[in-house]
Amino acid sequence: MDNRLPSTKEMQAFIVTAEHLKFTVAAQSLNLTQGAVSRQIISLEKKLNIPLFHRHARGLSLTDKGKDFLPLVKQVINQMKSAVEKVSDIKPIIRLKVPSCITTWLLPQIMAFQQAFPDIAVELTSSIKHDINFAFESFDAAICYCTVIKDKNLSSQLLFEEYLTPVCSPSLLTEAQTQLSIEEMGQLPWLHATPQQSDWSLWLNEAGCASLTAKHHQNFATLDLAVGAAIQGFGISIGDVTLAASELEAGRLCQPHSLQVKSGKGYYFVFPKVTNNLTLQNLINWLDS
């Protein structure tokens, strides 16, 4: 093996290429030419005396050694960033990935956190995906919607459990109504956060009305889209009590039925056990308070 250590440019080129598995996309992300990125990867492979990628006609894939090397390189880069933050005036950054459905609940808390900790920046990215792969995604932490975190390489803290209940615009109820029976709800359109319509199925099963269905159904790609349609009066959605709290308090949503069902899932703050972002605990404590 070449005794010379890899350069930071070579390591960054490797990380970005491993994330995209295409030299062209990695080059665009790094603002380099495709040839420059390819040369950095070849130089790194020569120093290690191992291939890091399998080259295919339509892209790349990591070799077994490449898969082993990636988290180690990320750890080194993170340690370097942490060392720079400790001795410089650069503001620490927490790069946080979250599902889009949680942003309404999260944004006020992030804004308050930034006021309380002005020297810590939070770079927020929303996604329709509810999971995270820190080996391939450049985030310090994530909020994941799931059951329990079983990955031994991850640390996690439950922020809140999910409780499901129907929500709709108050405009769908008459002045004399504060609640609707399940049969009355069946006369209105049901808005679904997934094509599988699993939230409604879970709630109806707990209500003892598993066979009941609505006359009209509308599917959406995410929970926030379904609840957003409910706010506009297009029908009834199944929402999470915590996530819908601000809309319920403001009167933009109401609960036409009192039954709340625990889904068995929740929203977890997740981050690698091996991390050098010393500011994460401040954000965890804030969100959990």
Tab-separated table of C-alpha atoms in Angstrom:
chain	number	residue	atom	x	y	z
A	1	MET	CA	0.000	0.000	0.000
A	2	ASP	CA	1.135	3.559	-0.763
A	3	ASN	CA	2.310	5.081	2.547
A	4	ARG	CA	0.989	8.486	1.564
A	5	LEU	CA	-2.311	9.358	3.227
A	6	PRO	CA	-5.313	10.129	1.008
A	7	SER	CA	-6.056	13.802	0.540
A	8	THR	CA	-9.282	15.343	1.794
A	9	LYS	CA	-10.266	15.981	-1.838
A	10	GLU	CA	-9.897	12.282	-2.614
A	11	MET	CA	-11.916	11.305	0.440
A	12	GLN	CA	-14.676	13.811	-0.343
A	13	ALA	CA	-14.747	12.624	-3.963
A	14	PHE	CA	-15.121	9.053	-2.703
A	15	ILE	CA	-17.972	9.948	-0.315
A	16	VAL	CA	-19.948	11.891	-2.915
A	17	THR	CA	-19.375	9.280	-5.620
A	18	ALA	CA	-20.480	6.541	-3.207
A	19	GLU	CA	-23.669	8.493	-2.485
A	20	HIS	CA	-24.603	8.965	-6.157
A	21	LEU	CA	-22.842	5.955	-7.760
A	22	LYS	CA	-22.296	7.969	-10.926
A	23	PHE	CA	-19.232	10.014	-11.795
A	24	THR	CA	-21.319	12.532	-13.742
A	25	VAL	CA	-23.635	13.302	-10.827
A	26	ALA	CA	-20.747	13.359	-8.335
A	27	ALA	CA	-18.884	15.795	-10.588
A	28	GLN	CA	-21.883	18.131	-10.709
A	29	SER	CA	-22.238	17.984	-6.930
A	30	LEU	CA	-18.531	18.752	-6.398
A	31	ASN	CA	-18.427	21.350	-9.191
A	32	LEU	CA	-15.647	19.402	-10.915
A	33	THR	CA	-15.270	17.671	-14.239
A	34	GLN	CA	-16.134	14.008	-14.511
A	35	GLY	CA	-12.525	13.258	-15.388
A	36	ALA	CA	-11.255	15.048	-12.273
A	37	VAL	CA	-13.505	13.011	-9.997
A	38	SER	CA	-12.541	9.783	-11.756
A	39	ARG	CA	-8.832	10.593	-11.368
A	40	GLN	CA	-9.257	11.284	-7.633
A	41	ILE	CA	-10.987	7.931	-7.144
A	42	ILE	CA	-8.287	6.116	-9.144
A	43	SER	CA	-5.578	7.853	-7.095
A	44	LEU	CA	-7.305	6.814	-3.867
A	45	GLU	CA	-7.637	3.208	-5.058
A	46	LYS	CA	-3.932	3.126	-5.951
A	47	LYS	CA	-2.965	4.380	-2.484
A	48	LEU	CA	-5.139	1.722	-0.863
A	49	ASN	CA	-4.189	-0.922	-3.456
A	50	ILE	CA	-7.832	-2.044	-3.645
A	51	PRO	CA	-10.775	-1.311	-5.959
A	52	LEU	CA	-13.487	0.734	-4.226
A	53	PHE	CA	-16.053	0.557	-7.027
A	54	HIS	CA	-17.285	-1.907	-9.583
A	55	ARG	CA	-17.521	-0.063	-12.903
A	56	HIS	CA	-20.690	-0.886	-14.869
A	57	ALA	CA	-21.978	0.384	-18.199
A	58	ARG	CA	-24.717	2.404	-16.495
A	59	GLY	CA	-23.105	3.381	-13.238
A	60	LEU	CA	-21.089	2.167	-10.273
A	61	SER	CA	-21.506	-0.050	-7.251
A	62	LEU	CA	-19.352	-0.267	-4.159
A	63	THR	CA	-17.076	-3.241	-3.661
A	64	ASP	CA	-17.159	-4.960	-0.268
A	65	LYS	CA	-13.988	-3.059	0.670
A	66	GLY	CA	-15.628	0.158	-0.539
A	67	LYS	CA	-18.654	-0.480	1.691
A	68	ASP	CA	-16.346	-1.061	4.673
A	69	PHE	CA	-14.272	2.022	3.889
A	70	LEU	CA	-17.149	4.495	3.440
A	71	PRO	CA	-18.274	4.882	7.088
A	72	LEU	CA	-14.637	5.081	8.189
A	73	VAL	CA	-13.933	7.908	5.751
A	74	LYS	CA	-17.075	9.738	6.863
A	75	GLN	CA	-15.932	9.406	10.458
A	76	VAL	CA	-12.541	10.909	9.589
A	77	ILE	CA	-14.135	13.824	7.720
A	78	ASN	CA	-16.520	14.453	10.627
A	79	GLN	CA	-13.621	14.433	13.091
A	80	MET	CA	-11.796	16.971	10.953
A	81	LYS	CA	-14.889	19.180	10.794
A	82	SER	CA	-15.290	18.921	14.569
A	83	ALA	CA	-11.638	19.882	15.113
A	84	VAL	CA	-12.042	22.917	12.854
A	85	GLU	CA	-15.215	23.991	14.692
A	86	LYS	CA	-13.459	23.783	18.055
A	87	VAL	CA	-10.619	26.109	17.117
A	88	SER	CA	-12.298	28.473	14.651
A	89	ASP	CA	-15.145	30.964	14.573
A	90	ILE	CA	-17.141	28.869	12.099
A	91	LYS	CA	-20.705	28.353	13.341
A	92	PRO	CA	-21.457	24.665	14.111
A	93	ILE	CA	-24.053	23.166	11.773
A	94	ILE	CA	-26.510	20.343	12.446
A	95	ARG	CA	-27.637	18.803	9.147
A	96	LEU	CA	-31.023	17.297	9.932
A	97	LYS	CA	-33.227	15.159	7.669
A	98	VAL	CA	-36.930	14.898	8.539
A	99	PRO	CA	-40.098	13.507	6.938
A	100	SER	CA	-42.164	16.275	5.339
A	101	CYS	CA	-45.207	15.484	7.491
A	102	ILE	CA	-43.403	16.631	10.665
A	103	THR	CA	-42.235	20.053	9.449
A	104	THR	CA	-45.304	21.972	10.715
A	105	TRP	CA	-44.663	20.609	14.224
A	106	LEU	CA	-40.884	20.959	13.984
A	107	LEU	CA	-40.318	24.420	12.460
A	108	PRO	CA	-41.508	26.491	15.459
A	109	GLN	CA	-39.263	24.416	17.720
A	110	ILE	CA	-36.264	24.827	15.412
A	111	MET	CA	-36.817	28.599	15.270
A	112	ALA	CA	-37.001	28.762	19.069
A	113	PHE	CA	-33.873	26.594	19.328
A	114	GLN	CA	-31.987	28.945	16.993
A	115	GLN	CA	-32.927	31.896	19.220
A	116	ALA	CA	-31.777	30.040	22.334
A	117	PHE	CA	-28.571	28.810	20.652
A	118	PRO	CA	-27.648	31.475	18.064
A	119	ASP	CA	-24.191	29.960	17.581
A	120	ILE	CA	-25.644	26.658	16.296
A	121	ALA	CA	-27.137	26.513	12.794
A	122	VAL	CA	-29.684	23.862	11.848
A	123	GLU	CA	-29.766	22.926	8.175
A	124	LEU	CA	-33.164	21.288	7.684
A	125	THR	CA	-33.982	18.960	4.757
A	126	SER	CA	-37.430	17.417	4.361
A	127	SER	CA	-38.116	14.193	2.483
A	128	ILE	CA	-41.058	11.928	1.714
A	129	LYS	CA	-38.886	9.043	2.948
A	130	HIS	CA	-39.104	8.098	6.611
A	131	ASP	CA	-35.702	6.426	7.008
A	132	ILE	CA	-32.021	7.346	6.909
A	133	ASN	CA	-28.772	5.712	5.798
A	134	PHE	CA	-25.898	7.692	7.287
A	135	ALA	CA	-23.374	5.718	5.241
A	136	PHE	CA	-24.757	7.210	2.045
A	137	GLU	CA	-26.515	10.411	3.164
A	138	SER	CA	-24.655	13.483	4.418
A	139	PHE	CA	-26.694	14.239	7.542
A	140	ASP	CA	-25.696	14.490	11.179
A	141	ALA	CA	-29.083	13.298	12.424
A	142	ALA	CA	-32.600	12.511	11.281
A	143	ILE	CA	-36.116	12.235	12.605
A	144	CYS	CA	-37.494	8.859	11.539
A	145	TYR	CA	-41.057	7.567	11.579
A	146	CYS	CA	-40.870	3.913	12.587
A	147	THR	CA	-41.381	1.392	15.376
A	148	VAL	CA	-38.217	0.852	17.399
A	149	ILE	CA	-34.673	1.520	16.162
A	150	LYS	CA	-32.822	-1.810	16.193
A	151	ASP	CA	-29.624	-0.838	14.361
A	152	LYS	CA	-26.786	-1.242	16.876
A	153	ASN	CA	-24.794	1.478	15.089
A	154	LEU	CA	-27.462	4.112	15.773
A	155	SER	CA	-28.536	6.038	18.850
A	156	SER	CA	-32.168	7.073	19.059
A	157	GLN	CA	-34.554	8.937	21.297
A	158	LEU	CA	-38.332	8.785	21.032
A	159	LEU	CA	-39.822	12.259	20.556
A	160	PHE	CA	-43.479	11.188	20.655
A	161	GLU	CA	-45.681	8.195	19.885
A	162	GLU	CA	-48.264	8.326	17.118
A	163	TYR	CA	-51.960	8.484	18.051
A	164	LEU	CA	-54.348	8.472	15.087
A	165	THR	CA	-57.759	10.129	14.918
A	166	PRO	CA	-60.018	11.519	12.167
A	167	VAL	CA	-59.552	15.231	11.417
A	168	CYS	CA	-61.433	17.543	9.100
A	169	SER	CA	-62.389	21.159	8.536
A	170	PRO	CA	-65.107	22.433	10.928
A	171	SER	CA	-66.961	23.537	7.786
A	172	LEU	CA	-67.960	19.900	7.161
A	173	LEU	CA	-70.041	19.859	10.356
A	174	THR	CA	-73.308	21.709	10.813
A	175	GLU	CA	-73.659	24.300	13.561
A	176	ALA	CA	-75.538	21.761	15.667
A	177	GLN	CA	-72.847	19.094	15.290
A	178	THR	CA	-69.709	18.697	17.371
A	179	GLN	CA	-69.186	15.008	16.522
A	180	LEU	CA	-70.049	12.622	13.689
A	181	SER	CA	-70.889	8.950	13.904
A	182	ILE	CA	-68.721	6.598	11.883
A	183	GLU	CA	-71.673	6.064	9.524
A	184	GLU	CA	-72.003	9.831	9.033
A	185	MET	CA	-68.274	10.081	8.315
A	186	GLY	CA	-68.777	7.422	5.640
A	187	GLN	CA	-70.919	9.883	3.689
A	188	LEU	CA	-67.923	12.223	3.312
A	189	PRO	CA	-64.752	11.658	1.228
A	190	TRP	CA	-61.953	9.885	3.060
A	191	LEU	CA	-58.447	11.233	2.472
A	192	HIS	CA	-55.603	8.716	2.670
A	193	ALA	CA	-51.899	9.344	3.323
A	194	THR	CA	-50.910	6.153	1.446
A	195	PRO	CA	-52.380	4.139	-1.431
A	196	GLN	CA	-52.702	1.211	0.999
A	197	GLN	CA	-55.140	3.305	3.097
A	198	SER	CA	-53.559	1.694	6.167
A	199	ASP	CA	-54.270	4.539	8.642
A	200	TRP	CA	-58.020	4.393	8.058
A	201	SER	CA	-57.936	0.578	8.192
A	202	LEU	CA	-56.148	0.636	11.556
A	203	TRP	CA	-58.552	3.187	13.008
A	204	LEU	CA	-61.694	1.421	11.717
A	205	ASN	CA	-60.490	-1.915	13.024
A	206	GLU	CA	-60.008	-0.417	16.502
A	207	ALA	CA	-63.450	1.183	16.248
A	208	GLY	CA	-65.012	-2.202	15.495
A	209	CYS	CA	-66.092	-1.156	12.005
A	210	ALA	CA	-63.430	-2.831	9.861
A	211	SER	CA	-65.856	-3.503	6.990
A	212	LEU	CA	-67.153	0.077	6.750
A	213	THR	CA	-65.983	2.215	3.849
A	214	ALA	CA	-66.673	5.642	2.407
A	215	LYS	CA	-68.441	6.457	-0.843
A	216	HIS	CA	-65.388	8.314	-2.125
A	217	HIS	CA	-61.654	7.936	-1.457
A	218	GLN	CA	-58.698	10.144	-2.360
A	219	ASN	CA	-55.093	8.970	-2.011
A	220	PHE	CA	-52.103	11.228	-1.358
A	221	ALA	CA	-48.352	10.592	-1.277
A	222	THR	CA	-47.788	11.900	2.267
A	223	LEU	CA	-49.626	12.590	5.516
A	224	ASP	CA	-49.124	16.349	5.292
A	225	LEU	CA	-50.804	16.434	1.867
A	226	ALA	CA	-53.792	14.447	3.147
A	227	VAL	CA	-54.168	16.652	6.230
A	228	GLY	CA	-53.677	19.775	4.090
A	229	ALA	CA	-56.585	18.654	1.903
A	230	ALA	CA	-58.659	18.105	5.062
A	231	ILE	CA	-57.926	21.673	6.212
A	232	GLN	CA	-59.300	22.912	2.877
A	233	GLY	CA	-62.539	21.004	3.425
A	234	PHE	CA	-62.058	18.266	0.831
A	235	GLY	CA	-62.862	15.422	3.236
A	236	ILE	CA	-61.764	13.614	6.403
A	237	SER	CA	-58.194	12.457	6.962
A	238	ILE	CA	-56.652	10.314	9.656
A	239	GLY	CA	-54.111	12.524	11.403
A	240	ASP	CA	-51.634	12.268	14.241
A	241	VAL	CA	-52.827	14.082	17.360
A	242	THR	CA	-49.438	15.676	18.091
A	243	LEU	CA	-48.742	16.780	14.521
A	244	ALA	CA	-52.260	18.205	14.135
A	245	ALA	CA	-52.250	19.988	17.511
A	246	SER	CA	-51.544	23.503	16.203
A	247	GLU	CA	-54.228	23.226	13.498
A	248	LEU	CA	-56.723	21.895	16.053
A	249	GLU	CA	-55.947	24.722	18.485
A	250	ALA	CA	-56.290	27.323	15.713
A	251	GLY	CA	-59.674	25.903	14.681
A	252	ARG	CA	-58.569	24.997	11.162
A	253	LEU	CA	-59.170	21.352	12.012
A	254	CYS	CA	-61.551	19.558	14.335
A	255	GLN	CA	-61.892	15.988	15.581
A	256	PRO	CA	-65.273	14.666	14.351
A	257	HIS	CA	-64.857	11.486	16.423
A	258	SER	CA	-63.278	11.081	19.866
A	259	LEU	CA	-61.526	7.736	19.301
A	260	GLN	CA	-57.710	7.977	19.273
A	261	VAL	CA	-55.746	4.887	18.275
A	262	LYS	CA	-52.111	4.157	19.169
A	263	SER	CA	-50.454	2.968	15.949
A	264	GLY	CA	-47.378	1.358	17.512
A	265	LYS	CA	-45.088	3.759	15.649
A	266	GLY	CA	-43.507	7.026	16.629
A	267	TYR	CA	-41.070	9.763	15.660
A	268	TYR	CA	-37.478	9.130	16.742
A	269	PHE	CA	-34.446	11.427	16.768
A	270	VAL	CA	-31.705	9.237	15.266
A	271	PHE	CA	-27.954	9.739	14.857
A	272	PRO	CA	-24.827	7.557	14.498
A	273	LYS	CA	-23.366	6.256	17.745
A	274	VAL	CA	-19.973	7.307	16.448
A	275	THR	CA	-20.441	11.037	15.948
A	276	ASN	CA	-18.341	14.099	16.531
A	277	ASN	CA	-21.106	16.665	16.276
A	278	LEU	CA	-21.010	17.838	19.877
A	279	THR	CA	-24.016	20.137	19.415
A	280	LEU	CA	-26.513	17.317	18.755
A	281	GLN	CA	-27.330	16.774	22.426
A	282	ASN	CA	-28.442	20.411	22.751
A	283	LEU	CA	-31.016	19.886	19.993
A	284	ILE	CA	-32.133	16.512	21.368
A	285	ASN	CA	-32.726	17.992	24.821
A	286	TRP	CA	-34.627	20.912	23.299
A	287	LEU	CA	-36.983	18.758	21.223
A	288	ASP	CA	-37.549	16.362	24.099
A	289	SER	CA	-38.357	19.077	26.652
